[in-house]
Coordinates of C-alpha atoms in Angstrom, one line a residue:
Chain A
M1 CA 3.6 -10.8 24.7
S2 CA 6.8 -10.2 22.8
A3 CA 8.4 -6.8 22.5
A4 CA 7.3 -4.6 19.7
P5 CA 8.7 -5.8 16.4
Q6 CA 11.5 -3.9 14.7
H7 CA 10.6 -2.2 11.5
A8 CA 13.8 -0.5 10.4
P9 CA 13.5 1.3 7.0
K10 CA 14.8 -0.8 4.2
M11 CA 16.8 1.1 1.6
A12 CA 17.6 -1.5 -1.0
Q13 CA 19.8 -0.4 -3.8
L14 CA 17.7 0.5 -6.8
S15 CA 18.9 0.2 -10.3
L16 CA 19.2 3.3 -12.5
S17 CA 16.1 2.5 -14.5
D18 CA 14.1 2.0 -11.3
R19 CA 15.2 5.3 -10.0
L20 CA 14.5 7.1 -13.3
G21 CA 11.2 5.3 -13.8
P22 CA 9.0 7.7 -12.0
W23 CA 10.7 10.7 -13.6
M24 CA 10.6 9.4 -17.1
P25 CA 7.3 11.0 -18.1
V26 CA 8.6 14.4 -16.9
L27 CA 12.0 13.9 -18.7
L28 CA 10.2 13.2 -22.0
I29 CA 9.4 16.9 -22.3
P30 CA 13.0 18.1 -22.3
I31 CA 14.0 15.1 -24.4
L32 CA 11.4 16.0 -27.0
I33 CA 12.5 19.7 -26.9
V34 CA 16.1 18.6 -27.4
L35 CA 15.2 16.3 -30.3
G36 CA 13.3 19.2 -31.8
F37 CA 16.4 21.4 -31.5
L38 CA 18.5 18.8 -33.3
A39 CA 16.0 18.2 -36.0
I40 CA 15.1 21.9 -36.7
P41 CA 17.9 23.7 -38.6
S42 CA 17.2 27.2 -37.4
T43 CA 17.4 28.0 -33.7
S44 CA 14.9 30.9 -34.0
S45 CA 12.3 28.7 -35.7
W46 CA 12.9 26.1 -33.0
L47 CA 12.3 28.6 -30.3
T48 CA 9.1 29.9 -31.9
L49 CA 7.8 26.4 -32.4
T50 CA 8.7 25.4 -28.8
V51 CA 6.7 28.3 -27.4
S52 CA 3.7 27.7 -29.6
G53 CA 3.9 24.0 -28.7
L54 CA 4.0 24.7 -25.0
A55 CA 1.1 27.2 -25.4
M56 CA -1.0 24.7 -27.3
G57 CA -0.2 22.1 -24.7
M58 CA -1.2 24.3 -21.9
M59 CA -4.6 25.1 -23.5
I60 CA -5.2 21.4 -24.1
F61 CA -4.3 20.7 -20.5
I62 CA -6.8 23.3 -19.3
M63 CA -9.5 21.7 -21.4
A64 CA -8.6 18.2 -20.5
S65 CA -7.9 18.3 -16.8
G66 CA -11.5 18.2 -15.7
L67 CA -12.2 15.1 -17.9
T68 CA -9.4 13.1 -16.4
L69 CA -10.6 13.7 -12.8
V70 CA -14.2 13.0 -13.8
F71 CA -13.2 9.7 -15.2
G72 CA -10.9 8.9 -12.3
L73 CA -13.4 9.7 -9.6
M74 CA -16.6 8.1 -10.9
D75 CA -15.5 6.0 -13.8
V76 CA -17.6 8.3 -16.1
I77 CA -16.6 8.6 -19.7
N78 CA -17.8 12.0 -20.8
F79 CA -17.7 12.4 -24.5
G80 CA -19.7 15.6 -24.1
H81 CA -16.8 17.4 -22.4
G82 CA -16.1 19.2 -25.7
A83 CA -19.5 20.9 -25.4
F84 CA -18.1 23.0 -22.5
V85 CA -15.2 24.1 -24.7
S86 CA -17.6 25.3 -27.4
V87 CA -20.0 27.0 -25.0
G88 CA -17.1 28.6 -23.1
A89 CA -15.7 30.0 -26.3
F90 CA -19.1 31.4 -27.5
V91 CA -20.0 33.0 -24.2
G92 CA -16.5 34.4 -23.6
I93 CA -16.1 35.7 -27.1
S94 CA -19.6 37.2 -27.1
I95 CA -18.6 39.1 -24.0
L96 CA -15.4 40.3 -25.6
L97 CA -17.3 41.4 -28.7
M98 CA -19.7 43.3 -26.5
L99 CA -16.8 45.0 -24.7
G100 CA -15.3 46.0 -28.1
H101 CA -14.5 49.5 -26.8
M102 CA -12.4 48.0 -24.1
T103 CA -10.6 45.4 -26.3
E104 CA -9.8 48.0 -29.0
A105 CA -8.5 50.6 -26.6
P106 CA -4.7 50.7 -26.5
S107 CA -4.8 50.3 -22.7
L108 CA -3.4 47.1 -21.2
V109 CA -5.6 47.4 -18.1
L110 CA -8.8 47.8 -20.1
N111 CA -7.8 44.9 -22.4
L112 CA -7.1 42.6 -19.5
L113 CA -10.2 43.6 -17.7
A114 CA -12.3 42.7 -20.7
V115 CA -10.5 39.3 -21.1
L116 CA -11.0 38.7 -17.4
A117 CA -14.7 39.5 -17.6
A118 CA -15.0 37.2 -20.6
V119 CA -13.2 34.4 -18.9
L120 CA -15.2 34.8 -15.6
V121 CA -18.6 34.8 -17.4
A122 CA -17.6 31.9 -19.6
M123 CA -16.5 29.8 -16.6
L124 CA -19.6 30.7 -14.7
A125 CA -21.8 29.7 -17.6
T126 CA -19.9 26.4 -18.3
G127 CA -19.8 25.6 -14.6
A128 CA -23.5 26.0 -14.3
M129 CA -24.0 24.0 -17.5
G130 CA -21.7 21.3 -16.1
W131 CA -24.0 21.1 -13.0
A132 CA -27.1 20.6 -15.2
F133 CA -25.3 18.2 -17.6
E134 CA -24.2 16.1 -14.6
R135 CA -27.7 15.9 -13.1
V136 CA -29.7 15.4 -16.3
I137 CA -27.3 13.4 -18.5
V138 CA -24.6 11.7 -16.5
K139 CA -26.2 10.8 -13.2
P140 CA -28.8 8.4 -14.7
V141 CA -26.0 6.3 -16.3
Y142 CA -23.5 5.8 -13.5
G143 CA -21.7 2.5 -14.0
H144 CA -22.8 1.9 -17.5
H145 CA -20.0 2.8 -19.9
L146 CA -21.9 2.1 -23.2
K147 CA -24.8 4.2 -22.1
Q148 CA -22.5 7.0 -21.0
I149 CA -20.9 7.1 -24.4
L150 CA -24.2 7.2 -26.2
V151 CA -25.9 9.8 -23.9
T152 CA -22.9 12.1 -23.6
V153 CA -22.3 12.1 -27.4
G154 CA -26.0 12.9 -27.7
G155 CA -25.6 15.7 -25.2
L156 CA -22.7 17.1 -27.2
I157 CA -24.8 17.2 -30.4
V158 CA -27.7 18.9 -28.6
V159 CA -25.4 21.5 -27.2
E160 CA -23.8 22.1 -30.6
Q161 CA -27.2 22.6 -32.2
L162 CA -28.2 24.9 -29.4
I163 CA -25.1 27.1 -30.1
I164 CA -26.2 27.2 -33.7
V165 CA -29.7 28.2 -32.6
F166 CA -28.4 31.1 -30.4
W167 CA -25.4 32.2 -32.4
G168 CA -26.2 31.1 -35.9
P169 CA -24.4 28.5 -38.1
E170 CA -21.5 30.8 -39.2
E171 CA -18.1 30.7 -37.6
I172 CA -17.3 33.9 -35.8
Y173 CA -14.0 35.6 -36.5
L174 CA -12.5 37.8 -33.9
M175 CA -9.5 40.0 -33.1
R176 CA -7.5 39.5 -30.0
P177 CA -7.4 42.5 -27.7
E178 CA -4.7 45.1 -28.6
A179 CA -2.4 44.1 -25.8
L180 CA -2.4 40.4 -26.8
Q181 CA -1.6 41.1 -30.5
G182 CA 1.8 41.0 -32.0
A183 CA 5.0 39.4 -30.9
I184 CA 8.1 40.1 -29.0
T185 CA 11.5 39.3 -30.4
F186 CA 13.8 37.2 -28.3
A187 CA 17.1 35.8 -29.4
G188 CA 16.1 36.4 -33.0
A189 CA 12.9 34.5 -32.7
A190 CA 9.4 36.1 -32.9
L191 CA 7.4 34.9 -29.9
E192 CA 3.7 35.8 -30.0
K193 CA 2.6 37.6 -26.9
Y194 CA -0.6 35.6 -26.7
R195 CA 1.2 32.3 -26.6
L196 CA 3.4 33.5 -23.8
V197 CA 0.3 34.5 -21.9
A198 CA -1.3 31.1 -22.6
V199 CA 1.8 29.4 -21.2
G200 CA 1.6 31.5 -18.1
V201 CA -2.1 30.8 -17.5
G202 CA -1.5 27.1 -18.1
L203 CA 1.2 27.1 -15.5
V204 CA -1.0 28.9 -13.0
V205 CA -3.9 26.6 -13.5
F206 CA -1.6 23.5 -13.1
A207 CA 0.0 24.9 -10.0
A208 CA -3.4 25.8 -8.5
M209 CA -4.8 22.3 -9.2
R210 CA -1.7 20.7 -7.7
F211 CA -2.1 22.9 -4.7
V212 CA -5.7 22.0 -4.2
L213 CA -5.1 18.3 -4.8
R214 CA -2.0 18.0 -2.5
R215 CA -2.6 20.6 0.2
T216 CA -6.3 20.7 0.9
K217 CA -8.6 18.1 2.5
I218 CA -11.0 18.3 -0.4
G219 CA -8.0 17.5 -2.7
L220 CA -7.1 14.5 -0.5
I221 CA -10.7 13.3 -0.8
V222 CA -10.5 13.6 -4.6
R223 CA -7.2 11.8 -4.8
A224 CA -8.4 9.1 -2.5
G225 CA -11.7 8.9 -4.3
V226 CA -9.9 8.3 -7.6
E227 CA -8.2 5.3 -6.1
N228 CA -10.9 3.8 -3.9
G229 CA -14.3 5.6 -3.9
E230 CA -16.0 3.0 -1.7
M231 CA -13.5 3.5 1.1
V232 CA -13.8 7.3 0.9
Q233 CA -17.5 6.8 1.6
A234 CA -16.9 4.3 4.3
L235 CA -14.8 7.0 6.1
G236 CA -17.8 9.3 6.0
Y237 CA -17.4 11.5 2.9
R238 CA -20.2 12.0 0.4
L239 CA -18.3 11.2 -2.7
R240 CA -21.3 12.1 -4.9
L241 CA -21.1 15.7 -3.8
V242 CA -17.4 15.8 -4.3
F243 CA -17.9 14.4 -7.8
V244 CA -20.5 17.0 -8.7
G245 CA -18.0 19.6 -7.5
V246 CA -15.3 18.2 -9.6
F247 CA -17.6 18.0 -12.6
I248 CA -18.5 21.6 -12.2
A249 CA -14.9 22.7 -11.8
G250 CA -13.8 20.6 -14.7
S251 CA -16.6 22.1 -16.9
A252 CA -15.6 25.6 -15.9
L253 CA -12.0 24.9 -16.8
A254 CA -13.0 23.5 -20.2
G255 CA -14.9 26.8 -20.6
L256 CA -11.7 28.7 -19.8
G257 CA -9.8 26.5 -22.3
G258 CA -12.5 27.3 -24.9
V259 CA -12.1 31.0 -24.5
M260 CA -8.3 30.7 -24.7
W261 CA -8.5 28.4 -27.7
G262 CA -10.9 30.8 -29.4
L263 CA -8.6 33.7 -28.9
Y264 CA -5.7 31.5 -30.1
Q265 CA -7.4 30.5 -33.3
E266 CA -9.2 33.9 -33.7
V267 CA -12.2 32.0 -35.0
I268 CA -14.9 30.0 -33.2
T269 CA -17.3 27.4 -34.4
A270 CA -20.0 25.3 -32.7
H271 CA -17.8 22.2 -33.5
M272 CA -14.6 23.4 -32.1
G273 CA -15.1 21.5 -28.8
N274 CA -15.8 18.4 -30.7
Q275 CA -12.7 18.8 -32.7
A276 CA -10.6 19.5 -29.6
M277 CA -12.0 16.3 -28.1
I278 CA -9.6 14.2 -30.2
L279 CA -6.6 15.9 -28.7
I280 CA -8.2 15.9 -25.3
F281 CA -8.8 12.2 -25.3
I282 CA -5.3 11.5 -26.6
V283 CA -3.8 13.6 -23.8
V284 CA -6.0 12.0 -21.1
I285 CA -5.2 8.5 -22.2
I286 CA -1.5 8.9 -22.6
G287 CA -1.3 10.7 -19.3
G288 CA -3.0 7.9 -17.4
L289 CA -6.8 8.3 -16.8
G290 CA -7.3 10.1 -13.6
S291 CA -3.9 11.6 -13.3
V292 CA -3.7 15.4 -13.4
E293 CA 0.1 15.3 -13.7
G294 CA 0.0 12.8 -16.5
C295 CA -2.6 14.9 -18.3
F296 CA -0.3 18.0 -18.0
I297 CA 2.8 16.2 -19.3
G298 CA 0.7 14.5 -22.0
A299 CA -0.7 17.8 -23.2
L300 CA 2.7 19.4 -23.4
L301 CA 4.1 16.4 -25.4
V302 CA 1.1 16.6 -27.8
G303 CA 1.5 20.3 -28.3
L304 CA 5.2 20.2 -28.9
M305 CA 5.0 17.1 -31.2
Q306 CA 2.2 18.7 -33.3
N307 CA 4.2 21.9 -33.8
Y308 CA 7.6 20.3 -34.5
V309 CA 6.2 17.8 -36.9
A310 CA 3.9 20.3 -38.7
F311 CA 7.1 22.3 -39.4
L312 CA 9.3 19.4 -40.4
E313 CA 6.9 17.1 -42.2
P314 CA 3.5 18.9 -42.6
K315 CA 1.9 15.7 -44.1
V316 CA 2.8 13.6 -41.1
A317 CA 1.4 16.2 -38.6
L318 CA -2.1 14.7 -38.9
I319 CA -0.9 11.3 -37.5
S320 CA 1.9 12.5 -35.3
N321 CA -0.3 12.6 -32.2
I322 CA -1.8 9.2 -32.8
G323 CA 1.7 7.9 -33.3
L324 CA 2.8 9.5 -30.0
M325 CA -0.2 7.8 -28.3
V326 CA 0.7 4.4 -29.8
A327 CA 4.3 4.7 -28.8
I328 CA 3.5 5.8 -25.2
L329 CA 0.8 3.1 -24.8
M330 CA 3.3 0.4 -26.0
W331 CA 5.7 1.7 -23.4
R332 CA 3.1 2.1 -20.6
P333 CA -0.2 0.6 -21.5
M334 CA -2.0 2.4 -18.6
G335 CA -0.6 5.8 -19.6
M336 CA 2.5 7.6 -18.4
I337 CA 1.4 8.0 -14.8
P338 CA -1.0 5.1 -14.2
V339 CA -3.5 5.6 -11.4
V340 CA -3.6 2.9 -8.8
K341 CA -7.1 1.5 -8.7
A342 CA -8.3 -0.5 -5.8
K343 CA -10.8 -3.1 -6.9
Chain B
M1 CA -27.2 -9.4 25.8
S2 CA -29.5 -6.6 26.6
D3 CA -29.2 -3.3 24.8
P4 CA -26.8 -4.3 22.0
I5 CA -25.0 -1.5 20.1
L6 CA -25.8 -3.2 16.8
K7 CA -28.6 -5.6 16.0
L8 CA -29.3 -7.4 12.7
E9 CA -32.8 -8.8 12.3
G10 CA -33.4 -11.3 9.5
V11 CA -31.1 -9.6 7.0
F12 CA -31.1 -10.8 3.4
T13 CA -28.5 -9.5 1.0
D14 CA -28.2 -10.4 -2.7
I15 CA -25.1 -9.8 -4.8
A16 CA -26.2 -9.8 -8.5
Q17 CA -28.4 -12.9 -8.7
Y18 CA -26.8 -14.7 -5.7
H19 CA -28.6 -14.8 -2.4
I20 CA -25.6 -14.4 -0.1
L21 CA -27.2 -13.5 3.2
Q22 CA -30.3 -15.5 4.0
G23 CA -31.7 -14.1 7.2
V24 CA -28.8 -13.0 9.4
D25 CA -29.8 -12.4 13.0
L26 CA -27.1 -11.1 15.3
D27 CA -26.3 -8.8 18.2
V28 CA -23.1 -7.0 19.0
P29 CA -23.0 -6.2 22.7
R30 CA -21.6 -2.9 23.9
G31 CA -18.0 -2.6 25.0
A32 CA -17.0 -6.1 24.0
V33 CA -15.4 -7.9 21.1
T34 CA -17.8 -10.0 19.1
M35 CA -16.3 -12.5 16.7
L36 CA -18.0 -13.4 13.4
L37 CA -16.7 -16.8 12.5
G38 CA -17.3 -19.4 9.8
R39 CA -15.7 -21.0 6.8
N40 CA -14.8 -19.1 3.7
G41 CA -17.7 -17.9 1.6
V42 CA -20.5 -18.2 4.2
G43 CA -21.2 -14.4 4.2
K44 CA -19.1 -12.9 6.9
T45 CA -17.6 -10.2 4.7
T46 CA -21.0 -9.6 3.1
T47 CA -22.5 -9.1 6.6
L48 CA -20.0 -6.4 7.4
R49 CA -20.4 -4.7 4.0
T50 CA -24.2 -4.8 4.4
I51 CA -23.9 -3.1 7.8
I52 CA -21.7 -0.2 6.4
G53 CA -24.0 0.0 3.4
H54 CA -21.8 -1.1 0.6
W55 CA -24.3 -3.7 -0.1
R56 CA -28.0 -3.1 0.6
A57 CA -30.2 -5.5 2.5
R58 CA -33.1 -6.7 0.4
K59 CA -35.0 -7.6 3.6
G60 CA -34.6 -7.3 7.3
R61 CA -33.4 -4.5 9.6
I62 CA -30.1 -3.2 10.9
L63 CA -30.3 -1.2 14.1
L64 CA -27.4 0.9 15.4
D65 CA -28.2 1.9 19.0
G66 CA -31.8 1.3 18.2
E67 CA -31.7 3.6 15.1
D68 CA -32.6 1.9 11.8
I69 CA -29.7 2.3 9.4
T70 CA -30.8 -0.3 6.9
T71 CA -31.2 2.3 4.1
T72 CA -28.9 5.0 5.5
P73 CA -26.2 6.0 3.0
T74 CA -22.7 4.8 3.7
P75 CA -21.2 8.2 4.5
A76 CA -23.9 8.9 7.0
I77 CA -23.5 5.5 8.7
A78 CA -19.8 6.2 9.0
R79 CA -20.5 9.6 10.5
L80 CA -22.8 7.9 13.1
G81 CA -19.5 6.5 14.4
V82 CA -19.0 3.3 12.6
G83 CA -15.4 2.6 11.7
F84 CA -14.8 0.1 9.0
V85 CA -11.7 -1.9 8.1
P86 CA -12.4 -3.8 4.9
E87 CA -10.8 -7.1 4.0
D88 CA -8.4 -5.5 1.5
M89 CA -7.6 -2.8 4.1
G90 CA -8.7 0.0 1.8
I91 CA -5.5 1.9 2.1
F92 CA -5.0 4.9 -0.2
A93 CA -1.7 3.8 -1.8
D94 CA -1.2 7.0 -3.6
L95 CA -1.5 9.1 -0.5
T96 CA 1.1 9.3 2.3
V97 CA 0.5 7.7 5.7
E98 CA -0.1 11.2 7.1
E99 CA -2.7 11.9 4.4
N100 CA -4.5 8.6 5.0
M101 CA -4.7 9.6 8.7
I102 CA -5.9 13.1 7.9
L103 CA -8.7 11.7 5.8
A104 CA -9.6 9.2 8.6
A105 CA -10.4 12.1 10.9
V106 CA -13.7 13.0 9.3
S107 CA -15.0 15.6 11.8
G108 CA -11.9 17.8 12.1
P109 CA -8.1 17.9 12.4
L110 CA -6.3 15.0 13.8
D111 CA -6.2 14.9 17.6
P112 CA -2.6 14.8 18.7
N113 CA -3.4 12.7 21.7
R114 CA -5.0 10.0 19.6
L115 CA -2.0 10.2 17.2
E116 CA 0.4 9.6 20.1
R117 CA -1.7 6.5 21.0
V118 CA -1.5 5.4 17.3
F119 CA 2.3 5.8 17.3
A120 CA 2.6 4.0 20.5
A121 CA 0.6 1.0 19.2
F122 CA 2.3 1.1 15.7
P123 CA 5.8 2.7 15.8
P124 CA 6.4 2.0 12.1
L125 CA 3.7 4.5 11.2
K126 CA 5.7 7.3 12.8
T127 CA 8.8 6.2 10.9
F128 CA 7.0 6.2 7.6
W129 CA 4.7 9.1 8.4
R130 CA 5.5 10.9 5.1
A131 CA 6.0 7.8 3.0
E132 CA 3.4 6.8 0.4
A133 CA 1.2 4.2 1.9
G134 CA 1.5 2.0 -1.2
N135 CA 5.2 1.4 -0.3
L136 CA 4.4 0.0 3.1
S137 CA 4.7 -3.7 3.8
G138 CA 1.5 -5.7 4.2
G139 CA 1.8 -5.6 8.0
Q140 CA 2.4 -1.9 8.0
K141 CA -0.6 -1.4 5.8
Q142 CA -2.8 -3.3 8.2
M143 CA -1.4 -1.2 11.0
L144 CA -2.4 1.9 9.0
S145 CA -5.9 0.5 8.4
I146 CA -6.4 0.0 12.1
A147 CA -4.8 3.3 12.9
R148 CA -7.3 5.0 10.6
V149 CA -10.3 3.7 12.7
M150 CA -8.4 4.9 15.8
A151 CA -8.2 8.4 14.4
E152 CA -11.6 9.3 15.9
E153 CA -14.0 8.2 18.6
R154 CA -16.2 5.5 17.1
R155 CA -19.3 3.8 18.5
L156 CA -18.6 0.6 16.7
Y157 CA -15.7 -0.9 14.9
L158 CA -16.2 -3.4 12.0
I159 CA -13.0 -5.2 11.2
D160 CA -12.7 -7.7 8.4
E161 CA -9.8 -10.1 8.7
L162 CA -7.5 -8.5 11.1
T163 CA -4.6 -10.9 10.7
K164 CA -4.9 -12.2 7.2
G165 CA -1.5 -12.9 5.7
L166 CA 0.4 -11.3 8.6
A167 CA 3.6 -12.5 10.3
P168 CA 3.2 -13.7 13.8
A169 CA 5.0 -10.8 15.4
I170 CA 2.6 -8.4 13.6
I171 CA -0.4 -10.4 14.6
S172 CA 0.5 -9.9 18.2
T173 CA 0.9 -6.2 17.6
M174 CA -2.6 -6.1 16.1
A175 CA -4.1 -8.1 18.9
R176 CA -2.5 -5.8 21.5
A177 CA -4.0 -2.7 19.7
L178 CA -7.4 -4.3 19.7
R179 CA -7.2 -5.2 23.3
D180 CA -6.3 -1.5 24.0
L181 CA -9.3 -0.3 22.1
K182 CA -11.5 -2.7 24.0
A183 CA -10.0 -1.6 27.3
R184 CA -11.2 1.9 26.4
G185 CA -14.8 0.6 26.0
A186 CA -14.9 0.0 22.3
S187 CA -17.5 -2.2 20.7
I188 CA -16.0 -4.4 18.0
L189 CA -17.3 -6.8 15.5
L190 CA -14.4 -8.8 14.2
V191 CA -14.2 -11.3 11.3
E192 CA -11.2 -13.5 11.9
Q193 CA -9.9 -16.7 10.4
N194 CA -7.2 -17.3 12.9
F195 CA -8.9 -19.2 15.7
A196 CA -6.1 -18.6 18.2
V197 CA -6.6 -14.8 17.8
A198 CA -10.3 -15.2 18.0
K199 CA -10.0 -17.2 21.2
A200 CA -7.7 -14.6 22.7
L201 CA -9.7 -11.5 21.8
G202 CA -13.3 -12.6 21.6
D203 CA -15.9 -12.2 24.3
H204 CA -18.8 -13.3 22.2
A205 CA -19.0 -15.2 19.0
H206 CA -21.4 -15.8 16.1
V207 CA -20.8 -18.6 13.7
M208 CA -22.1 -18.3 10.2
D209 CA -22.9 -21.0 7.6
D210 CA -24.7 -20.6 4.3
G211 CA -25.7 -17.0 4.8
R212 CA -27.1 -17.5 8.3
V213 CA -25.9 -17.3 11.9
I214 CA -26.0 -20.9 13.1
W215 CA -24.6 -20.5 16.5
S216 CA -24.3 -17.6 19.0
G217 CA -22.7 -17.6 22.4
A218 CA -19.7 -16.9 24.6
M219 CA -16.4 -17.2 22.8
A220 CA -15.0 -19.1 25.7
E221 CA -17.7 -21.8 25.3
L222 CA -16.9 -22.2 21.6
A223 CA -13.1 -22.2 22.3
G224 CA -13.5 -24.9 25.0
D225 CA -15.5 -27.3 22.9
A226 CA -13.6 -28.9 20.0
D227 CA -16.6 -31.0 18.9
L228 CA -18.7 -27.8 18.6
Q229 CA -16.0 -26.2 16.5
E230 CA -15.7 -29.2 14.3
R231 CA -19.5 -29.3 13.8
L232 CA -19.9 -25.6 13.2
M233 CA -16.9 -24.7 11.2
G234 CA -15.4 -28.0 10.1
L235 CA -12.1 -27.0 11.5
S236 CA -9.8 -28.9 13.8
V237 CA -7.6 -26.6 15.8
E238 CA -4.9 -29.2 16.2
A239 CA -4.2 -29.3 12.5

């Protein structure tokens, strides 16, 4: 038998575009911010818009992240994902309204405790609802895309109507807790406190998801499952359980996003999740179905684009995100960070 | 062939409306390499996929150490100690070599002694330990796919197309790795197109045609009889 073959690492010279390629999606964010800076005459407006764009992006990311993993892992298209956003908002905001004495008090600690309580209860509720939704609605239609669309849209409608049954048909207006009202002034620009908090929460959620997906075994199973679920099972992992777990976590995150979105808009309606679904789908598609990083970048791009364009050309704002999606899909038809699929 | 580790009794498997396996009977003896041979499209891959549970047998029984696993879910079959290397290798391209290996050790952390053995058999895996598996060459990917089943003690190894599309130098690396496994008492069911490799590695052989096993016996007997090969597989080794 011959000696072991040599396998020296090959370091072929890559062209600039090859080396930049993997980083292009990330670079799009600073590029868009710089374009905004050039297009917007006043620096302070630009700064305000950039912060609100990033805040909006973070909230969309939190709402969308679960959907992209659910699709990646089990090829399930869940049009009902927006239901968790609505339910999260209604449960969370109800808790906040019940804790009115805490949210109105001029104490930062009490305010934050109230918000924390609202968020936790909302996430528990939407997580539990995700578990039930998966069992009752999604499980029977594994592998059938058309049925998934039909039945999950149906689920969304039922949930919306249930919200109206419990909370009534009127939209609910609310005030943010004392500590989250108002703005701070930085470099002549007014930056709303709540938006800065939203950016912070978004970054924490993204960092936590990345940590789980990159550094834990369950995260490895999820990433491997997105690529080749059959092989994950052949190694001995029960993918179905992992999927249910991801579905629950994704639903809870959508619930968190719903609370944050409600506090951002200061009004909630039963249809808010349905309305958010348009943005959520755009983000998930341009990011690359199944990719959390892509979803994150896509959400920030959508948030920034929406805010810049709404300022520069309000009439164009409605189609700016669709335009962004078209442009990105023409550049990368599988999304910015396409997920490798074995099949 | 008493007390085989794996036994298939009259297994029928359909894929969509096609009847692919039509009553497969075969034994895999303990501690030996059993070859599953036959032309393309006769059901070799389907047989392996039915054993691991990716396809379900419509009829018949599959026994692992006497235990009926015909309807056992795939993950449970794997945890009974069945290592599976699919035809497409099933590498997680998005994960690093290290992460692929961590996943392969289902029951706990990677055993350093096993890892040393893997590195000794496949030195490039050490070099590219932290590289994304998708960037490996075809041969290195196959090394990783074999390394993954070596990450734990298995009762039975199912390997589909060990040497497909590999350069001769790498084929000999693979063959050596399998011989090592066998020397440690492994039971292996191996689908192989390369007859020279089959001849060198196999103890027993089953030849399939049209969804059935049409010949079973010692590999040496098949290897020594060109007429038999011609008749069973329509191949001529000289070509």
